[in-house]
Tab-separated table of C-alpha atoms in Angstrom:
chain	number	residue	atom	x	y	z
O	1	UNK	CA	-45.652	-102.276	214.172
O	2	UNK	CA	-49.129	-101.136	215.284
O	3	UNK	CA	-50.987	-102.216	212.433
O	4	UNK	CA	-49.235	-106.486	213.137
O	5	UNK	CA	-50.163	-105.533	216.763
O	6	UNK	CA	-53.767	-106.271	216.745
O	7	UNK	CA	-53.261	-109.883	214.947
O	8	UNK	CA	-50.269	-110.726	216.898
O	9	UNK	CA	-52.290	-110.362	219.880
O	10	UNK	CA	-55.314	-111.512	218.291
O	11	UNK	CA	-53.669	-114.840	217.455
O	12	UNK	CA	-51.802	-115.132	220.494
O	13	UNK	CA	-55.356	-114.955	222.605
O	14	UNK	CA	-56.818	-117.279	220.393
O	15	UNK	CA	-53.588	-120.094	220.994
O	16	UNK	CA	-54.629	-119.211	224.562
O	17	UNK	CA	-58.182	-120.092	224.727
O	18	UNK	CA	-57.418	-122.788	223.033
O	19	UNK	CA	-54.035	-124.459	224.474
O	20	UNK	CA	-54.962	-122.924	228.063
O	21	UNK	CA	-51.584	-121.430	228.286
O	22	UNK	CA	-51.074	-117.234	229.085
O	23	UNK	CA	-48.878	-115.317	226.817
O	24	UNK	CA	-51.189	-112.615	225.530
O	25	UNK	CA	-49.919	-110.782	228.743
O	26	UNK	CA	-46.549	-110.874	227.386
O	27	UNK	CA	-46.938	-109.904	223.923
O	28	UNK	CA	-49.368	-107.004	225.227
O	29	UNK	CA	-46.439	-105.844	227.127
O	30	UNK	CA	-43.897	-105.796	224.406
O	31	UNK	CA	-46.147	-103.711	222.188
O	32	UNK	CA	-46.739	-101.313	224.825
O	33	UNK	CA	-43.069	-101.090	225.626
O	34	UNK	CA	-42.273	-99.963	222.234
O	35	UNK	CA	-45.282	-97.469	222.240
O	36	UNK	CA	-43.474	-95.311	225.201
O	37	UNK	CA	-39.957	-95.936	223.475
O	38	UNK	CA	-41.842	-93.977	221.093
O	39	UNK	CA	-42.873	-91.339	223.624
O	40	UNK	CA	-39.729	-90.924	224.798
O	41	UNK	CA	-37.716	-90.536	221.124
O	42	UNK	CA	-40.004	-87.850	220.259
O	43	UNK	CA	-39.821	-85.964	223.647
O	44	UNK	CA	-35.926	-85.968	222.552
O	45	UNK	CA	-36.859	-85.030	219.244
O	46	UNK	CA	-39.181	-82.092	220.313
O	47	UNK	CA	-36.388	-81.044	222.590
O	48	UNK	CA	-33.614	-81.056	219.463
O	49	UNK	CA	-36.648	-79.262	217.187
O	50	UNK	CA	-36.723	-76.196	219.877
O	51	UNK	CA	-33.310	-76.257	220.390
O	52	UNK	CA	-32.357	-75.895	216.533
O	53	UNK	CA	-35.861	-73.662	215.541
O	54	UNK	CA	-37.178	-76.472	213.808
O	55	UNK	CA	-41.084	-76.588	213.514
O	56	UNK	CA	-42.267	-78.743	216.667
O	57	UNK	CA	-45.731	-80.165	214.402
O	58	UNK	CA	-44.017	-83.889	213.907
O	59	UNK	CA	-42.741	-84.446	217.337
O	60	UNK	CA	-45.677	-83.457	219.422
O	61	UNK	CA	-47.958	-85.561	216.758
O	62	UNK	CA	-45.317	-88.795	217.610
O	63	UNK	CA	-46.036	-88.324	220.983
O	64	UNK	CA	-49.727	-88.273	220.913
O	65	UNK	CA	-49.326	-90.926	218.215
O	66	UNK	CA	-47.338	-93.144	220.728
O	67	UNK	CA	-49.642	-92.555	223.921
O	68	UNK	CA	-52.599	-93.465	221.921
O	69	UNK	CA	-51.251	-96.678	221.504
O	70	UNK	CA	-49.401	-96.887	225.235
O	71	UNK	CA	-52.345	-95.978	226.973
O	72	UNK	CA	-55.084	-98.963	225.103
O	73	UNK	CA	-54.241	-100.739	222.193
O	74	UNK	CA	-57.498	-100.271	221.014
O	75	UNK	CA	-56.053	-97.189	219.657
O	76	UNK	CA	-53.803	-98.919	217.857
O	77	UNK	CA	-54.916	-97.429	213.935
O	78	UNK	CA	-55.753	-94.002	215.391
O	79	UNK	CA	-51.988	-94.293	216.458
O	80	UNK	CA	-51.130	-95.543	213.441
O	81	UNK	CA	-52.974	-92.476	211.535
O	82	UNK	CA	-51.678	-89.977	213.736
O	83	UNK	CA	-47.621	-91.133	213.250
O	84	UNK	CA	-47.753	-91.161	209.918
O	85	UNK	CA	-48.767	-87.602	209.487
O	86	UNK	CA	-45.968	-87.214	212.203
O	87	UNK	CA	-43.277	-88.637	210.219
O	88	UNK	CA	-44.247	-86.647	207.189
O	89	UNK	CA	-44.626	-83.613	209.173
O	90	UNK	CA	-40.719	-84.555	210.974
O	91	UNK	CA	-39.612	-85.288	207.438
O	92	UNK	CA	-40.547	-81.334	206.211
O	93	UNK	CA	-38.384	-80.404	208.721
O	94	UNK	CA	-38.548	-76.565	207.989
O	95	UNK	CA	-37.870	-73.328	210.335
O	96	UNK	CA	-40.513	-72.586	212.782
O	97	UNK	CA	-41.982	-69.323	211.962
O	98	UNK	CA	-40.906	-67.360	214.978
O	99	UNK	CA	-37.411	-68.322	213.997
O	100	UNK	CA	-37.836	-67.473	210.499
O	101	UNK	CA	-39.096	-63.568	211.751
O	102	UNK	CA	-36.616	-63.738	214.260
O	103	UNK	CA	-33.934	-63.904	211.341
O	104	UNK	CA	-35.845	-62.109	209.266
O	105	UNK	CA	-36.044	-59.560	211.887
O	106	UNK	CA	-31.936	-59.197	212.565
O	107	UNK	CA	-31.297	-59.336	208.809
O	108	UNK	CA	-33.456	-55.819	208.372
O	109	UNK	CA	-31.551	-54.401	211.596
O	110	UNK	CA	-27.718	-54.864	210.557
């Protein structure tokens, strides 16, 4: 979505200049709306990744992914970089390591 954001809004400010009419605006705002959608999904996925000891690396990437793009969209392919090493990292989904001595920890004890 990112990467069709810069010609989507490329074309649409080109059918401005040369119609006269103003719907860059519009499409700007869409693209940014779906950027902080993003921000807030991953804030509920970091939340679910602490709650369950999952490793917290692809949600906090999605978010800085996401308000790269919702702050400019000039940042749209740093964005883009940055959440796709997210969703591999989200996809790996594996214990975070203080869980994993945590467990490791209370198996030694019993």
């Amino acid at each position: 979505m990112f990467a069709l954001s810069w010609f989507v809004i490329a074309g649409t400010a080109f059918s401005d200049a040369s119609n006269g009419s103003n719907t860059t605006n519009s499409e700007a705002v869409i693209f940014y709306g779906m950027a902080w959608i993003g921000v807030i999904l991953n804030v509920i996925a970091l939340l679910q990744s602490r709650r369950h000891g999952i490793s917290l690396v692809g949600p906090v990437l999605g978010i800085i992914g996401s308000a790269l793009f919702g702050f400019t969209a000039a940042m749209a392919f740093p964005a883009l970089v940055v959440l796709i090493v997210a969703a591999v990292f989200t996809m790996l989904q594996h214990p975070s390591k203080s869980y994993v001595q945590s467990h490791n920890s209370n198996l030694n004890n019993q």
